PDB file of C-alpha atoms in Angstrom:
ATOM      1  CA  UNK F1189      40.374 -56.888  54.593  1.00  0.00           C
ATOM      2  CA  UNK F1190      38.954 -53.869  53.786  1.00  0.00           C
ATOM      3  CA  UNK F1191      40.225 -50.692  54.547  1.00  0.00           C
ATOM      4  CA  UNK F1192      36.977 -49.920  56.598  1.00  0.00           C
ATOM      5  CA  UNK F1193      37.208 -53.337  58.687  1.00  0.00           C
ATOM      6  CA  UNK F1194      41.063 -52.537  59.557  1.00  0.00           C
ATOM      7  CA  UNK F1195      39.025 -48.914  60.526  1.00  0.00           C
ATOM      8  CA  UNK F1196      36.548 -50.803  62.242  1.00  0.00           C
ATOM      9  CA  UNK F1197      39.382 -52.939  63.984  1.00  0.00           C
ATOM     10  CA  UNK F1198      41.356 -49.767  65.184  1.00  0.00           C
ATOM     11  CA  UNK F1199      37.893 -48.125  66.518  1.00  0.00           C
ATOM     12  CA  UNK F1200      37.891 -51.556  68.144  1.00  0.00           C
ATOM     13  CA  UNK F1201      41.159 -51.979  69.612  1.00  0.00           C
ATOM     14  CA  UNK F1202      40.707 -47.955  71.069  1.00  0.00           C
ATOM     15  CA  UNK F1203      37.392 -49.053  72.872  1.00  0.00           C
ATOM     16  CA  UNK F1204      39.471 -52.750  73.966  1.00  0.00           C
ATOM     17  CA  UNK F1205      42.674 -50.601  75.319  1.00  0.00           C
ATOM     18  CA  UNK F1206      39.953 -48.410  77.178  1.00  0.00           C
ATOM     19  CA  UNK F1207      38.027 -50.400  78.732  1.00  0.00           C
ATOM     20  CA  UNK F1208      41.691 -52.768  79.468  1.00  0.00           C
ATOM     21  CA  UNK F1209      43.023 -49.144  81.162  1.00  0.00           C
ATOM     22  CA  UNK F1210      40.536 -48.254  83.656  1.00  0.00           C
ATOM     23  CA  UNK F1211      37.623 -49.336  85.501  1.00  0.00           C
ATOM     24  CA  UNK F1212      34.038 -48.498  86.125  1.00  0.00           C
ATOM     25  CA  UNK F1213      34.258 -46.012  87.632  1.00  0.00           C
ATOM     26  CA  UNK F1214      37.365 -44.873  84.872  1.00  0.00           C
ATOM     27  CA  UNK F1215      40.016 -45.279  87.235  1.00  0.00           C
ATOM     28  CA  UNK F1216      43.554 -45.418  85.676  1.00  0.00           C
ATOM     29  CA  UNK F1217      44.240 -49.016  86.127  1.00  0.00           C
ATOM     30  CA  UNK F1218      47.406 -50.362  86.612  1.00  0.00           C
ATOM     31  CA  UNK F1219      48.275 -53.376  83.817  1.00  0.00           C
ATOM     32  CA  UNK F1220      50.469 -55.787  84.201  1.00  0.00           C
ATOM     33  CA  UNK F1221      53.743 -56.410  81.575  1.00  0.00           C
ATOM     34  CA  UNK F1222      51.853 -59.563  80.218  1.00  0.00           C
ATOM     35  CA  UNK F1223      48.633 -56.906  78.899  1.00  0.00           C
ATOM     36  CA  UNK F1224      50.540 -54.287  77.898  1.00  0.00           C
ATOM     37  CA  UNK F1225      53.098 -56.202  75.676  1.00  0.00           C
ATOM     38  CA  UNK F1226      49.872 -57.727  74.514  1.00  0.00           C
ATOM     39  CA  UNK F1227      48.351 -54.820  73.458  1.00  0.00           C
ATOM     40  CA  UNK F1228      51.125 -52.949  72.192  1.00  0.00           C
ATOM     41  CA  UNK F1229      51.071 -56.196  70.270  1.00  0.00           C
ATOM     42  CA  UNK F1230      47.922 -55.998  68.368  1.00  0.00           C
ATOM     43  CA  UNK F1231      48.830 -52.301  68.122  1.00  0.00           C
ATOM     44  CA  UNK F1232      51.441 -52.175  66.195  1.00  0.00           C
ATOM     45  CA  UNK F1233      49.858 -55.264  63.759  1.00  0.00           C
ATOM     46  CA  UNK F1234      46.905 -53.298  63.618  1.00  0.00           C
ATOM     47  CA  UNK F1235      48.740 -50.393  62.281  1.00  0.00           C
ATOM     48  CA  UNK F1236      51.030 -52.579  59.929  1.00  0.00           C
ATOM     49  CA  UNK F1237      47.296 -53.591  58.254  1.00  0.00           C
ATOM     50  CA  UNK F1238      46.084 -49.644  58.227  1.00  0.00           C
ATOM     51  CA  UNK F1239      49.552 -48.829  56.935  1.00  0.00           C
ATOM     52  CA  UNK F1240      49.903 -52.142  54.612  1.00  0.00           C
ATOM     53  CA  UNK F1241      46.268 -51.138  52.804  1.00  0.00           C
ATOM     54  CA  UNK F1242      46.733 -47.649  53.050  1.00  0.00           C
ATOM     55  CA  UNK F1243      49.971 -48.049  50.743  1.00  0.00           C
ATOM     56  CA  UNK F1244      48.060 -50.152  47.984  1.00  0.00           C
ATOM     57  CA  UNK F1245      45.215 -47.599  48.643  1.00  0.00           C
ATOM     58  CA  UNK F1246      48.208 -44.944  47.365  1.00  0.00           C
ATOM     59  CA  UNK F1247      49.301 -46.864  45.302  1.00  0.00           C
ATOM     60  CA  UNK F1248      46.205 -47.018  43.099  1.00  0.00           C
ATOM     61  CA  UNK F1249      45.890 -43.393  43.438  1.00  0.00           C
ATOM     62  CA  UNK F1250      48.478 -42.773  41.738  1.00  0.00           C
ATOM     63  CA  UNK F1251      47.556 -44.594  38.689  1.00  0.00           C
ATOM     64  CA  UNK F1252      44.202 -43.120  39.103  1.00  0.00           C
ATOM     65  CA  UNK F1253      45.805 -39.507  38.912  1.00  0.00           C
ATOM     66  CA  UNK F1254      47.551 -40.882  35.835  1.00  0.00           C
ATOM     67  CA  UNK F1255      45.157 -42.488  34.077  1.00  0.00           C
ATOM     68  CA  UNK F1256      43.548 -39.041  34.096  1.00  0.00           C
ATOM     69  CA  UNK F1257      46.106 -37.192  33.673  1.00  0.00           C
ATOM     70  CA  UNK F1258      46.203 -39.371  30.024  1.00  0.00           C
ATOM     71  CA  UNK F1259      42.708 -38.521  29.903  1.00  0.00           C
ATOM     72  CA  UNK F1260      43.205 -34.850  29.707  1.00  0.00           C
ATOM     73  CA  UNK F1261      45.734 -35.079  27.711  1.00  0.00           C
ATOM     74  CA  UNK F1262      43.803 -36.569  24.625  1.00  0.00           C
ATOM     75  CA  UNK F1263      41.179 -34.203  25.505  1.00  0.00           C
ATOM     76  CA  UNK F1264      43.657 -31.275  24.815  1.00  0.00           C
ATOM     77  CA  UNK F1265      44.863 -33.037  21.567  1.00  0.00           C
ATOM     78  CA  UNK F1266      40.984 -33.926  20.654  1.00  0.00           C
ATOM     79  CA  UNK F1267      39.853 -30.331  21.388  1.00  0.00           C
ATOM     80  CA  UNK F1268      42.264 -29.406  19.521  1.00  0.00           C
ATOM     81  CA  UNK F1269      41.486 -32.131  16.104  1.00  0.00           C
ATOM     82  CA  UNK F1270      37.907 -30.886  16.337  1.00  0.00           C
ATOM     83  CA  UNK F1271      38.844 -27.251  16.420  1.00  0.00           C
ATOM     84  CA  UNK F1272      40.709 -27.897  13.384  1.00  0.00           C
ATOM     85  CA  UNK F1273      37.692 -29.152  12.019  1.00  0.00           C
ATOM     86  CA  UNK F1274      34.977 -26.805  12.802  1.00  0.00           C
ATOM     87  CA  UNK F1275      37.606 -24.195  10.916  1.00  0.00           C
ATOM     88  CA  UNK F1276      37.446 -27.034   7.969  1.00  0.00           C
ATOM     89  CA  UNK F1277      33.830 -27.237   8.095  1.00  0.00           C
ATOM     90  CA  UNK F1278      33.100 -23.177   8.211  1.00  0.00           C
ATOM     91  CA  UNK F1279      35.454 -22.470   5.702  1.00  0.00           C
ATOM     92  CA  UNK F1280      34.082 -25.478   3.481  1.00  0.00           C
ATOM     93  CA  UNK F1281      30.589 -23.605   4.749  1.00  0.00           C
ATOM     94  CA  UNK F1282      31.934 -20.224   3.075  1.00  0.00           C
ATOM     95  CA  UNK F1283      33.355 -21.747  -0.069  1.00  0.00           C
ATOM     96  CA  UNK F1284      29.987 -23.500  -0.486  1.00  0.00           C
ATOM     97  CA  UNK F1285      27.483 -19.870   0.592  1.00  0.00           C
ATOM     98  CA  UNK F1286      30.391 -17.893  -1.939  1.00  0.00           C
ATOM     99  CA  UNK F1287      29.184 -20.344  -4.805  1.00  0.00           C
ATOM    100  CA  UNK F1288      25.338 -19.890  -4.258  1.00  0.00           C
ATOM    101  CA  UNK F1289      25.690 -15.995  -4.062  1.00  0.00           C
ATOM    102  CA  UNK F1290      28.351 -15.255  -6.957  1.00  0.00           C
ATOM    103  CA  UNK F1291      26.247 -17.425  -8.774  1.00  0.00           C
ATOM    104  CA  UNK F1292      22.723 -16.217  -7.777  1.00  0.00           C
ATOM    105  CA  UNK F1293      20.444 -18.768  -6.227  1.00  0.00           C
ATOM    106  CA  UNK F1294      18.735 -18.871  -3.032  1.00  0.00           C
ATOM    107  CA  UNK F1295      18.035 -22.898  -3.199  1.00  0.00           C
ATOM    108  CA  UNK F1296      20.200 -26.059  -4.422  1.00  0.00           C
ATOM    109  CA  UNK F1297      19.947 -29.410  -3.560  1.00  0.00           C
ATOM    110  CA  UNK F1298      23.022 -31.699  -3.674  1.00  0.00           C
ATOM    111  CA  UNK F1299      22.132 -35.580  -3.629  1.00  0.00           C
ATOM    112  CA  UNK F1300      20.544 -35.766   0.081  1.00  0.00           C
ATOM    113  CA  UNK F1301      21.288 -32.210   1.322  1.00  0.00           C
ATOM    114  CA  UNK F1302      19.143 -29.003  -0.123  1.00  0.00           C
ATOM    115  CA  UNK F1303      20.811 -26.010   0.707  1.00  0.00           C
ATOM    116  CA  UNK F1304      19.219 -22.373   1.248  1.00  0.00           C
ATOM    117  CA  UNK F1305      20.254 -19.102   1.791  1.00  0.00           C
ATOM    118  CA  UNK F1306      17.868 -17.079   3.693  1.00  0.00           C
ATOM    119  CA  UNK F1307      18.201 -13.832   6.286  1.00  0.00           C
ATOM    120  CA  UNK F1308      19.528 -14.077   9.766  1.00  0.00           C
ATOM    121  CA  UNK F1309      17.019 -12.358  12.344  1.00  0.00           C
ATOM    122  CA  UNK F1310      18.071  -8.535  12.312  1.00  0.00           C
ATOM    123  CA  UNK F1311      21.012  -7.655  14.654  1.00  0.00           C
ATOM    124  CA  UNK F1312      22.070  -4.650  16.008  1.00  0.00           C
ATOM    125  CA  UNK F1313      25.467  -2.937  14.255  1.00  0.00           C
ATOM    126  CA  UNK F1314      26.878  -0.459  16.719  1.00  0.00           C
ATOM    127  CA  UNK F1315      28.623   2.200  14.138  1.00  0.00           C
ATOM    128  CA  UNK F1316      29.799   4.651  16.878  1.00  0.00           C
ATOM    129  CA  UNK F1317      29.870   3.448  20.082  1.00  0.00           C
ATOM    130  CA  UNK F1318      30.189   6.793  21.867  1.00  0.00           C
ATOM    131  CA  UNK F1319      26.733   7.808  19.770  1.00  0.00           C
ATOM    132  CA  UNK F1320      24.769   5.669  21.433  1.00  0.00           C
ATOM    133  CA  UNK F1321      22.523   7.520  24.146  1.00  0.00           C
ATOM    134  CA  UNK F1322      21.988   6.905  27.732  1.00  0.00           C
ATOM    135  CA  UNK F1323      18.877   5.027  27.945  1.00  0.00           C
ATOM    136  CA  UNK F1324      20.240   2.353  25.087  1.00  0.00           C
ATOM    137  CA  UNK F1325      22.839   1.394  28.294  1.00  0.00           C
ATOM    138  CA  UNK F1326      22.647  -1.595  31.007  1.00  0.00           C
ATOM    139  CA  UNK F1327      23.833  -1.116  34.452  1.00  0.00           C
ATOM    140  CA  UNK F1328      26.104  -4.667  34.425  1.00  0.00           C
ATOM    141  CA  UNK F1329      28.721  -4.240  37.752  1.00  0.00           C
ATOM    142  CA  UNK F1330      31.931  -3.471  37.001  1.00  0.00           C
ATOM    143  CA  UNK F1331      30.293  -3.460  32.933  1.00  0.00           C
ATOM    144  CA  UNK F1332      28.886  -1.368  30.925  1.00  0.00           C
ATOM    145  CA  UNK F1333      27.479  -2.052  27.452  1.00  0.00           C
ATOM    146  CA  UNK F1334      24.362  -1.277  24.915  1.00  0.00           C
ATOM    147  CA  UNK F1335      20.423  -3.050  25.486  1.00  0.00           C
ATOM    148  CA  UNK F1336      21.099  -4.212  21.501  1.00  0.00           C
ATOM    149  CA  UNK F1337      17.799  -6.880  22.516  1.00  0.00           C
ATOM    150  CA  UNK F1338      16.149  -2.866  23.476  1.00  0.00           C
ATOM    151  CA  UNK F1339      17.716  -1.488  20.943  1.00  0.00           C
ATOM    152  CA  UNK F1340      16.261  -4.128  18.045  1.00  0.00           C
ATOM    153  CA  UNK F1341      12.560  -3.393  19.513  1.00  0.00           C
ATOM    154  CA  UNK F1342      12.443  -0.066  18.490  1.00  0.00           C
ATOM    155  CA  UNK F1343      14.862   0.491  15.151  1.00  0.00           C
ATOM    156  CA  UNK F1344      12.277  -2.468  14.284  1.00  0.00           C
ATOM    157  CA  UNK F1345       9.100   0.403  15.179  1.00  0.00           C
ATOM    158  CA  UNK F1346      11.141   2.126  13.441  1.00  0.00           C
ATOM    159  CA  UNK F1347      12.502   4.792  15.894  1.00  0.00           C
ATOM    160  CA  UNK F1348      15.444   6.250  14.865  1.00  0.00           C
ATOM    161  CA  UNK F1349      18.783   5.292  17.181  1.00  0.00           C
ATOM    162  CA  UNK F1350      22.036   7.662  16.722  1.00  0.00           C
ATOM    163  CA  UNK F1351      25.518   5.787  16.725  1.00  0.00           C
ATOM    164  CA  UNK F1352      22.989   2.798  15.670  1.00  0.00           C
ATOM    165  CA  UNK F1353      21.119   0.763  12.802  1.00  0.00           C
ATOM    166  CA  UNK F1354      19.201  -1.897  11.772  1.00  0.00           C
ATOM    167  CA  UNK F1355      21.902  -5.078   9.790  1.00  0.00           C
ATOM    168  CA  UNK F1356      19.883  -8.570   8.680  1.00  0.00           C
ATOM    169  CA  UNK F1357      22.786 -10.886   6.855  1.00  0.00           C
ATOM    170  CA  UNK F1358      22.419 -14.246   5.388  1.00  0.00           C
ATOM    171  CA  UNK F1359      23.894 -17.726   5.905  1.00  0.00           C
ATOM    172  CA  UNK F1360      23.833 -21.322   4.108  1.00  0.00           C
ATOM    173  CA  UNK F1361      21.605 -23.575   6.052  1.00  0.00           C
ATOM    174  CA  UNK F1362      22.242 -27.039   5.354  1.00  0.00           C
ATOM    175  CA  UNK F1363      19.933 -29.828   6.589  1.00  0.00           C
TER     176      UNK F1363
END
């Protein structure tokens, strides 16, 4: 029997008790000892079914929770492995990029891979934050930071901004 069926049974039992204890006008009726005993027996039986089913569900919940905790531990373990693999990948990319730059190579083919040193999009480098004029600041509640997007547009247009300059680096692209 499912919990839903037991719950429906409890509701039906409540309705039956209400009907047995009141007359059509809503007045309390006197029940015989046999009727009281039969109703109590049904209540005990139904409560027993509910308690049994609820216990099984609780035991199942404990198992599911343990499984969730095991998954979380595995996620953490895998996250550490992922971060280590990402650091290793970054280090290997740096080795390739540095080697190509030292050899004066802008492009290279390595089997099925094509390597190229390409310019990154221009970005703003702020040398002295205190020298940046107020019009290049955006106000964020509880935070104040330079508006690099606006600065980038103006620097690209040739305007000088105290405390900031246009910078363009490069990085290795692997396809």
